[in-house]
mmCIF file of C-alpha atoms in Angstrom:
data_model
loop_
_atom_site.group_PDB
_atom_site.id
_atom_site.type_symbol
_atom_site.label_atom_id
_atom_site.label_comp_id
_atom_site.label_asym_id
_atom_site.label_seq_id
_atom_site.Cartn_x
_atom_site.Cartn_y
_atom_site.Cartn_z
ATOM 1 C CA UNK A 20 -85.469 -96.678 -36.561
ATOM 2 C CA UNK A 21 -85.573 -98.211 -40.239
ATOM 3 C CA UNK A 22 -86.400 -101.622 -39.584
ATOM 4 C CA UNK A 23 -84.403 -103.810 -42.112
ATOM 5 C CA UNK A 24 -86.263 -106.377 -44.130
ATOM 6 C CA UNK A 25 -85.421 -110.074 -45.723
ATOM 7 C CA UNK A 26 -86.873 -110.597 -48.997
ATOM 8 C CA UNK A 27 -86.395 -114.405 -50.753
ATOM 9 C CA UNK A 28 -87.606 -115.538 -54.035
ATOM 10 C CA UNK A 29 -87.084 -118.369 -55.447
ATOM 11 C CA UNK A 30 -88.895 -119.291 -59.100
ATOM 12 C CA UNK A 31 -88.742 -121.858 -62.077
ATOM 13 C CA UNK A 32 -90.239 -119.033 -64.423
ATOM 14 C CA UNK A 33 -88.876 -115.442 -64.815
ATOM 15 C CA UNK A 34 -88.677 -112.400 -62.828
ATOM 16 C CA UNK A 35 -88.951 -109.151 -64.374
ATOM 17 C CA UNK A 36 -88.477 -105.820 -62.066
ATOM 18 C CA UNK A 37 -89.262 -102.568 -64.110
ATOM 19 C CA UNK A 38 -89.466 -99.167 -63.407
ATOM 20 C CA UNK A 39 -92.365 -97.484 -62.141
ATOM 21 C CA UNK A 40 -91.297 -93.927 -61.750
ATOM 22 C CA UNK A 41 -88.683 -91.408 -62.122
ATOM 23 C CA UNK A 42 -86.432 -92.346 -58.690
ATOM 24 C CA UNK A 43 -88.656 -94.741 -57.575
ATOM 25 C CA UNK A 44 -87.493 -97.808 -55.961
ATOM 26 C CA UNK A 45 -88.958 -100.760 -57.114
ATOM 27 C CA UNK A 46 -87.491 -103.068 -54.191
ATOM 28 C CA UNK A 47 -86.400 -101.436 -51.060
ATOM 29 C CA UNK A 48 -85.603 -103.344 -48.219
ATOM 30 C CA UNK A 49 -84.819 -100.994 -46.101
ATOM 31 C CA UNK A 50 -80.946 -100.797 -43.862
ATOM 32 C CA UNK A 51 -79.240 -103.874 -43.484
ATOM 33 C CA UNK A 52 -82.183 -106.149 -45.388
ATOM 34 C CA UNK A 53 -81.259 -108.313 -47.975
ATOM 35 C CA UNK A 54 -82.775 -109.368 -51.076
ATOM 36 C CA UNK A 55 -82.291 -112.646 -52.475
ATOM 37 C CA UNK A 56 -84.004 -113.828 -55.922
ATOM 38 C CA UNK A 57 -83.470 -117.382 -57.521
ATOM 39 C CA UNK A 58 -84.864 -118.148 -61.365
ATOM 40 C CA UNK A 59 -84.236 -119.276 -64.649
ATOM 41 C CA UNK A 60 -84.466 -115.811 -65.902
ATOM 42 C CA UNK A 61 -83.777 -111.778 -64.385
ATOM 43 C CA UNK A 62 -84.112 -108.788 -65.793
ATOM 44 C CA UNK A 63 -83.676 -105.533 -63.719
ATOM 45 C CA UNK A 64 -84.718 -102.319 -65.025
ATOM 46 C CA UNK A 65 -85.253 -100.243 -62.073
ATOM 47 C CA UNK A 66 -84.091 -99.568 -58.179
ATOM 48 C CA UNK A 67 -83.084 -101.879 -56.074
ATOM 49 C CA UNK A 68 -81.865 -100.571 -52.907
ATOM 50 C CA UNK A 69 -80.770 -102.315 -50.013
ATOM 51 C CA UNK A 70 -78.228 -100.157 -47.996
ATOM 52 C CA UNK A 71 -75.642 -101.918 -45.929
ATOM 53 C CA UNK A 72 -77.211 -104.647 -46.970
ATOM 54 C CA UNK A 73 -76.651 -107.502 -49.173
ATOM 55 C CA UNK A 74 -78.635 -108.480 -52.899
ATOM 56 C CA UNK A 75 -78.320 -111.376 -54.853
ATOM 57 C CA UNK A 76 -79.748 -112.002 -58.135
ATOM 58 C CA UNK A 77 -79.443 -116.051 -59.387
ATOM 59 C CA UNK A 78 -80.289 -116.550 -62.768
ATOM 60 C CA UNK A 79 -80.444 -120.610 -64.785
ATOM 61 C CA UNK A 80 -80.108 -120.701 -68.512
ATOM 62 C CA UNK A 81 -82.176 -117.669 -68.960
ATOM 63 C CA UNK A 82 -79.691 -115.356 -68.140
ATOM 64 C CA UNK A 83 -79.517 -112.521 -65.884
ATOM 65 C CA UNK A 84 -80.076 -109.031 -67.430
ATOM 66 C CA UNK A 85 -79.525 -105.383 -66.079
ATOM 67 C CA UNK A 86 -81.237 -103.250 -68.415
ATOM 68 C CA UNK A 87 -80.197 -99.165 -68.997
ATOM 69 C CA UNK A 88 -82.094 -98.587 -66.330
ATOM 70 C CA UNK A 89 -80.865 -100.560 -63.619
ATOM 71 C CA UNK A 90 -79.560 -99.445 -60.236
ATOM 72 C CA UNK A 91 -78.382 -102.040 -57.552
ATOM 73 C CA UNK A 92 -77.495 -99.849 -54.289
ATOM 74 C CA UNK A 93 -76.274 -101.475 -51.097
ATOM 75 C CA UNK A 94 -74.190 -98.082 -50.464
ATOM 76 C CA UNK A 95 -73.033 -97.428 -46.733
ATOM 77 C CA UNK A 96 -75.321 -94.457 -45.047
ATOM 78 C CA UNK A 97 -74.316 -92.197 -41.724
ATOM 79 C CA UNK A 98 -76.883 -92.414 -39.223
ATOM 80 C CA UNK A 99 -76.949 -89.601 -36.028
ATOM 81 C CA UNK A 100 -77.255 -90.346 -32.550
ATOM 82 C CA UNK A 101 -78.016 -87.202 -31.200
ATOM 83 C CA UNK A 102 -74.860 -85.172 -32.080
ATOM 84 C CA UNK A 103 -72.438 -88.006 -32.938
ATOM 85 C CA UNK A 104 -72.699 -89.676 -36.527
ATOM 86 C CA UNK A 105 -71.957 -93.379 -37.031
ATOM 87 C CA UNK A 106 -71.409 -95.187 -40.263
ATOM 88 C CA UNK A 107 -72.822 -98.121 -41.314
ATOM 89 C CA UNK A 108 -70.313 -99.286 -44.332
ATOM 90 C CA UNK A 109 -71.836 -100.870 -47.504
ATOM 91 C CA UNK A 110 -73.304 -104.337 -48.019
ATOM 92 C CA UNK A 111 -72.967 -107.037 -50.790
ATOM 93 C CA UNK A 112 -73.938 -107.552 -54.151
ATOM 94 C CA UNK A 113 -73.717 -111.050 -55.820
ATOM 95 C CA UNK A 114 -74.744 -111.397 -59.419
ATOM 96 C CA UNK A 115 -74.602 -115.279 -61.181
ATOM 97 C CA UNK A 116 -75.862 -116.556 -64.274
ATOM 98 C CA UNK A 117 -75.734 -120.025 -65.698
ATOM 99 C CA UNK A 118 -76.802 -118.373 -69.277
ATOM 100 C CA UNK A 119 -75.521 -114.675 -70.258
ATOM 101 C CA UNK A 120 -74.726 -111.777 -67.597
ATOM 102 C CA UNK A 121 -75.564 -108.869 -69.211
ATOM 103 C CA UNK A 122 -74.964 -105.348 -67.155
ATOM 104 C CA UNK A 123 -76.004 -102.289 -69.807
ATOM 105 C CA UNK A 124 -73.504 -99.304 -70.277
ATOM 106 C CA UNK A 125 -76.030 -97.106 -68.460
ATOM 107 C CA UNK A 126 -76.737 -99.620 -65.414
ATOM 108 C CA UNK A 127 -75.405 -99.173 -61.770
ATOM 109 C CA UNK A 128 -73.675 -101.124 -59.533
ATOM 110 C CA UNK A 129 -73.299 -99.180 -56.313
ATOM 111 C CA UNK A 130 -71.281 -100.614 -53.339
ATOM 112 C CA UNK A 131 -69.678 -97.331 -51.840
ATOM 113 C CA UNK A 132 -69.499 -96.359 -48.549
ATOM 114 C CA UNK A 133 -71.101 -93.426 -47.001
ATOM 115 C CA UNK A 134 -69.344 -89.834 -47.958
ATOM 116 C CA UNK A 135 -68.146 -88.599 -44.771
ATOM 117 C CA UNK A 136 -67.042 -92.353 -43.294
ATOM 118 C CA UNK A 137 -66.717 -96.479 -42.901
ATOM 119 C CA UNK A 138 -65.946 -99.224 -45.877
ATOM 120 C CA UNK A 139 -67.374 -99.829 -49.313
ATOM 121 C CA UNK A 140 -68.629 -103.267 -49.739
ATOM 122 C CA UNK A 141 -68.042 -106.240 -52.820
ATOM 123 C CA UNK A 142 -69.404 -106.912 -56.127
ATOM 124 C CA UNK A 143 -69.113 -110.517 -57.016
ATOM 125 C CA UNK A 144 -69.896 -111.702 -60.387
ATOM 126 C CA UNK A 145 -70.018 -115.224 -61.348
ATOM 127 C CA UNK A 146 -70.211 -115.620 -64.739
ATOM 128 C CA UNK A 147 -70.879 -119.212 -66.126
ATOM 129 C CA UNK A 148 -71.844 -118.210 -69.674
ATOM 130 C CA UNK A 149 -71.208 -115.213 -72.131
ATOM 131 C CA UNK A 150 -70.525 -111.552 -69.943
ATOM 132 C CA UNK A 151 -70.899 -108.089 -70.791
ATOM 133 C CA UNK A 152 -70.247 -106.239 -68.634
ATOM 134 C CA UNK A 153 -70.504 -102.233 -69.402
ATOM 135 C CA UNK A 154 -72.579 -100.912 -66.304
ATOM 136 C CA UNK A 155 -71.175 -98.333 -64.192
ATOM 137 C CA UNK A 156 -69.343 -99.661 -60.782
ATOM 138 C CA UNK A 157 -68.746 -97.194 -57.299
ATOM 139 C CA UNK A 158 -66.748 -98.917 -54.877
ATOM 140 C CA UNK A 159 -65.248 -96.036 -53.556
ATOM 141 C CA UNK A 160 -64.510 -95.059 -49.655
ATOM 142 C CA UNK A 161 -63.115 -92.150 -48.206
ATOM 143 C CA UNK A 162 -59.233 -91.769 -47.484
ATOM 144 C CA UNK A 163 -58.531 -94.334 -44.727
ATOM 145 C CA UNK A 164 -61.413 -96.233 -45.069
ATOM 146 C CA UNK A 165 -61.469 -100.024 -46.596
ATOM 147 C CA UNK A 166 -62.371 -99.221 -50.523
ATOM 148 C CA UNK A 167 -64.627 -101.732 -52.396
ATOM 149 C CA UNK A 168 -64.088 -105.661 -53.549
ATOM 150 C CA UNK A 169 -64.428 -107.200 -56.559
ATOM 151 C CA UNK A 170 -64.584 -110.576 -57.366
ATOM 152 C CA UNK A 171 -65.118 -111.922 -61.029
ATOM 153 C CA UNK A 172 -65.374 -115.669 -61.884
ATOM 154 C CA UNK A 173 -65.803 -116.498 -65.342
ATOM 155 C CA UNK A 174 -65.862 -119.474 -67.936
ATOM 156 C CA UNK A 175 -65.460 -117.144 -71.066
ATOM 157 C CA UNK A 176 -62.631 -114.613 -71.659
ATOM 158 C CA UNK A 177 -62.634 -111.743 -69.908
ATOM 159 C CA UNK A 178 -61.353 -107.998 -71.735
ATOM 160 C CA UNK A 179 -59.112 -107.067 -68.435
ATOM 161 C CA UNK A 180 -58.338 -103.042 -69.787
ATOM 162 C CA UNK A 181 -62.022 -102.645 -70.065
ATOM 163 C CA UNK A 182 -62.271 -104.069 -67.038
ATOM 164 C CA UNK A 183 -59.615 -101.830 -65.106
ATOM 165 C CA UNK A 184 -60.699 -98.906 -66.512
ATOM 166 C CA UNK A 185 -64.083 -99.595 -64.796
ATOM 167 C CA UNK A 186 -62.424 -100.384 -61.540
ATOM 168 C CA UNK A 187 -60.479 -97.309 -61.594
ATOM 169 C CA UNK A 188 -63.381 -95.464 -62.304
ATOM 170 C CA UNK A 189 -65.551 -96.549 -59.615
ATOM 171 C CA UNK A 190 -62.687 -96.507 -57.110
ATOM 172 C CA UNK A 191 -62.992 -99.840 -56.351
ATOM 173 C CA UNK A 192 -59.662 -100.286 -55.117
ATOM 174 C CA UNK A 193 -59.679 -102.290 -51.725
ATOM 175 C CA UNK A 194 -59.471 -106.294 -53.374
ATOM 176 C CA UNK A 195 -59.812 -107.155 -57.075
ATOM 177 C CA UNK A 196 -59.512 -110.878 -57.834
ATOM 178 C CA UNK A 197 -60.343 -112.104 -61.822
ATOM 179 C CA UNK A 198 -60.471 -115.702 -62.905
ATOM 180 C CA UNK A 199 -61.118 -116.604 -65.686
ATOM 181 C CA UNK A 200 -61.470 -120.507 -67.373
ATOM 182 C CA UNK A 201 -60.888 -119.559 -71.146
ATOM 183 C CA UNK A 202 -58.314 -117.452 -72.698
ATOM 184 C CA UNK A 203 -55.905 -114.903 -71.883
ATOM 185 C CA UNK A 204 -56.286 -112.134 -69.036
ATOM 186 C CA UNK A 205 -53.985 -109.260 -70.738
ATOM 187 C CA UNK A 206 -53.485 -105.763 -69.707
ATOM 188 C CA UNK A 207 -52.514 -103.377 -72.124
ATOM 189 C CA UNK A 208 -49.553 -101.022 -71.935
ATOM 190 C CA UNK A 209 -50.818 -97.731 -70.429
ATOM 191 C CA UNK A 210 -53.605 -99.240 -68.709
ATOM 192 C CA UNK A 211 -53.628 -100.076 -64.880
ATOM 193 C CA UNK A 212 -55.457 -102.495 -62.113
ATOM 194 C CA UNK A 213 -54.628 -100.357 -58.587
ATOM 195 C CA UNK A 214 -56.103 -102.432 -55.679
ATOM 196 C CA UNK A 215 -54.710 -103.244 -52.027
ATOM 197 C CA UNK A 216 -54.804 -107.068 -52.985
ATOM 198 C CA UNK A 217 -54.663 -108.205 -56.550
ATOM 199 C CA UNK A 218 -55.252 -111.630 -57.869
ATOM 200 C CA UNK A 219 -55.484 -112.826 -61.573
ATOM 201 C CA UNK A 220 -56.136 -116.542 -62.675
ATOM 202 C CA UNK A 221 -55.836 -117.789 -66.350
ATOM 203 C CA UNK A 222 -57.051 -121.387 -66.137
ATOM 204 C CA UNK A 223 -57.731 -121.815 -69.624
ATOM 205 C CA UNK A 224 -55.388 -124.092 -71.729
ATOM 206 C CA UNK A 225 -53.948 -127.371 -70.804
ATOM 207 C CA UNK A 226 -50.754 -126.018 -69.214
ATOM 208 C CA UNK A 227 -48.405 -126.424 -71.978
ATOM 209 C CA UNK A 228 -47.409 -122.656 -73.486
ATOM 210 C CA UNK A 229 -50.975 -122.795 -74.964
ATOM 211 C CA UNK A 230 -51.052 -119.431 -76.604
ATOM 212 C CA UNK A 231 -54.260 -119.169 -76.664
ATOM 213 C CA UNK A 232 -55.302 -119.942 -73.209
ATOM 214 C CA UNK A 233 -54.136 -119.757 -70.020
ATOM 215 C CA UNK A 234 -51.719 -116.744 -70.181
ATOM 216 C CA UNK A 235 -51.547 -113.597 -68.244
ATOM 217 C CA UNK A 236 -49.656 -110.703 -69.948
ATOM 218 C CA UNK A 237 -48.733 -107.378 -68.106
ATOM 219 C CA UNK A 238 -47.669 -105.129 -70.219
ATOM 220 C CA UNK A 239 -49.138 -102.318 -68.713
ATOM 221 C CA UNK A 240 -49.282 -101.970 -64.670
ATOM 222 C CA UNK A 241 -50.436 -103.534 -61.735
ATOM 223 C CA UNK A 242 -50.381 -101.483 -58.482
ATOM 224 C CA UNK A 243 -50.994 -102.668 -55.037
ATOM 225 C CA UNK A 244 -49.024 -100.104 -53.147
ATOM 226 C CA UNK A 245 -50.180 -98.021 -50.437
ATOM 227 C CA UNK A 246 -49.216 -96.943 -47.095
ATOM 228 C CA UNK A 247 -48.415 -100.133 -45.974
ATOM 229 C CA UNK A 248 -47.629 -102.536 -49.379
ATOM 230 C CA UNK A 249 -50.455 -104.966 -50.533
ATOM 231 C CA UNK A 250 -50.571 -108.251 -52.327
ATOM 232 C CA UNK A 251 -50.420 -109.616 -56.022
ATOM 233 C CA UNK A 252 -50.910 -112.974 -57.053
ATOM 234 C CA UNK A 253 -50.474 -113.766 -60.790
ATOM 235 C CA UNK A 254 -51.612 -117.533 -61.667
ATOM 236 C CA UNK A 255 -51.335 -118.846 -65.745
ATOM 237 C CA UNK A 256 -51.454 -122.088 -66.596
ATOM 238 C CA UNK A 257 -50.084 -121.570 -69.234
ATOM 239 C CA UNK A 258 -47.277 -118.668 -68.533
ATOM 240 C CA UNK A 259 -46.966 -115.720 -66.844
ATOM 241 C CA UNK A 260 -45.247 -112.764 -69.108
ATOM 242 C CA UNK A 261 -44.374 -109.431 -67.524
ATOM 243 C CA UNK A 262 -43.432 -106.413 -69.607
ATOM 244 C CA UNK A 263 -44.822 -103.564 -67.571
ATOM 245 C CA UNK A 264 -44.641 -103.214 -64.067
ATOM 246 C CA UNK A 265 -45.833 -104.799 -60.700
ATOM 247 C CA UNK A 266 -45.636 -102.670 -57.795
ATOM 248 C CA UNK A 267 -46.334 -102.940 -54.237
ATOM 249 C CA UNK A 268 -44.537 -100.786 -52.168
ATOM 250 C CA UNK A 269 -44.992 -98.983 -48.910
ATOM 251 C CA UNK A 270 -45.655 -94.984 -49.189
ATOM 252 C CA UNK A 271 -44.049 -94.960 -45.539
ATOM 253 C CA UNK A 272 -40.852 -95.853 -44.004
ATOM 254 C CA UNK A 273 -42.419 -97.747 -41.434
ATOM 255 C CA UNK A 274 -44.611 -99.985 -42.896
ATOM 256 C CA UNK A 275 -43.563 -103.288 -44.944
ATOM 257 C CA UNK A 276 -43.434 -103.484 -48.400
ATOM 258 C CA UNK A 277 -46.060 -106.321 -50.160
ATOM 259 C CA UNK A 278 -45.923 -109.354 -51.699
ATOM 260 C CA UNK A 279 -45.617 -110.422 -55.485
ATOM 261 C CA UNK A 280 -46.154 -114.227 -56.312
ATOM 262 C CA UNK A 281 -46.280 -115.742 -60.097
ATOM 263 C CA UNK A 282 -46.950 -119.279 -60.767
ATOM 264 C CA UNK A 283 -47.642 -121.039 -63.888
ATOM 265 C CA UNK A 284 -47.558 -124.292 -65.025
ATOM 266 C CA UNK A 285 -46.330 -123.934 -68.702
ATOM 267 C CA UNK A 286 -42.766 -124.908 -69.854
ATOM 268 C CA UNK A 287 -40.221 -122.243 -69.451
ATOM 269 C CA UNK A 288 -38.733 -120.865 -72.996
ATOM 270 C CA UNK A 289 -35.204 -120.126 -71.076
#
């Protein structure tokens, strides 16, 4: 069997990973290993593969870069046992930066589970100065299996239809939570965020109809429905403004239907 392998780094200086090779893996560490890096500075341009395992990158003030390049993989994989097939579902990756986060349009971020069975894994991204995000995401699971998690923390603003066009792309549709410390988190009619569990945070402002800050405005649609209902939290501390739609209903008649909670701290204009 693949024996699974722990790699740590931790650095005052930078680390660079480039590629090598056409489909070469620059850092493999093998099933279930995990790969943990720690700097003032990371930039990724090549593989890193770590399946149904965990990565993650740490970057300080240098910021934390995935070039065009870049693929992080901790995607689930079948393995056989004679004639019966078992799934190991997909592992974790964690990317922070105390300077810029900086994913390029061509980059990968692969937490999927394996084709034929067993549950994507999270992406968390904790973003503590300016993101750009652009890469491509693939959180997706087969039908009746958990699909993947996101988890976004940010200081700056955050463009939320960009954002959940990119979720719907990659299928990442199991738990999507976005908070955000500055500005507005706004979704734009005809765009949607479709997850199980749903949770948006606009701390941003000082809690007094700061229009500026602190708002979350649906105007387009926000869909946690599913066979049994799921979840969505809305949080502004500034308001909360709904113009589209919030759903999370149950597909069947004997499951439950979800939950929809809005809170906000800003002075009511009724």
């Amino acid at each position: 069997a693949e024996t699974a392998t722990n790699i740590s780094l931790r650095t005052t200086g930078e680390v660079t990973i480039d590629k090598v090779g056409a489909g070469v893996a620059k850092v493999q560490t093998g099933t279930g290993g995990k790969l943990s890096i720690n700097a003032t500075s990371i930039n990724v341009d090549s593989q890193i593969t770590a399946n149904a395992g965990a990565v993650q990158l740490v970057a300080g003030n240098g910021g934390l870069n995935l070039g065009s390049q870049a693929v992080v993989d901790v995607n689930g994989i079948t393995k056989s046992f004679f004639d019966v097939e078992r799934y190991a579902p997909a592992g974790n990756i964690t990317l922070e930066s105390t300077g810029a986060l900086n994913v390029a349009p061509t980059a990968s971020l692969n937490f999927a589970a394996a084709n034929k069975g067993g549950d994507a894994g999270t992406l968390k991204l904790v973003a503590n100065g300016a993101l750009n995000l652009q890469g491509q995401l693939n959180g997706s699971a087969k039908t009746g299996q958990l699909g993947g998690s996101f988890t976004l923390l940010s200081t700056q603003a955050v463009d939320l239809n960009a954002l959940a066009d990119a979720l719907v792309a990659g299928k990442v549709n199991g738990k999507v939570a976005v908070t955000t410390q500055q500005g507005n988190l706004q979704l734009g009619t005809g765009k949607t965020l479709q997850a199980q569990e749903i949770s948006l945070v606009a701390k941003g402002g000082a809690g007094q109809n700061d229009s500026n800050n602190g708002n979350i405005i649906i105007d387009g649609t926000v869909n946690a429905s599913g066979q049994k209902g799921g979840d969505i939290r809305l949080t502004g501390s500034s308001s909360v403004v709904i113009n589209g739609s919030l759903l999370a209903t149950a597909s069947t008649s004997d499951q439950r239907g979800g939950n929809i909670t809005i809170a906000t701290q800003g002075t009511g204009d009724g």
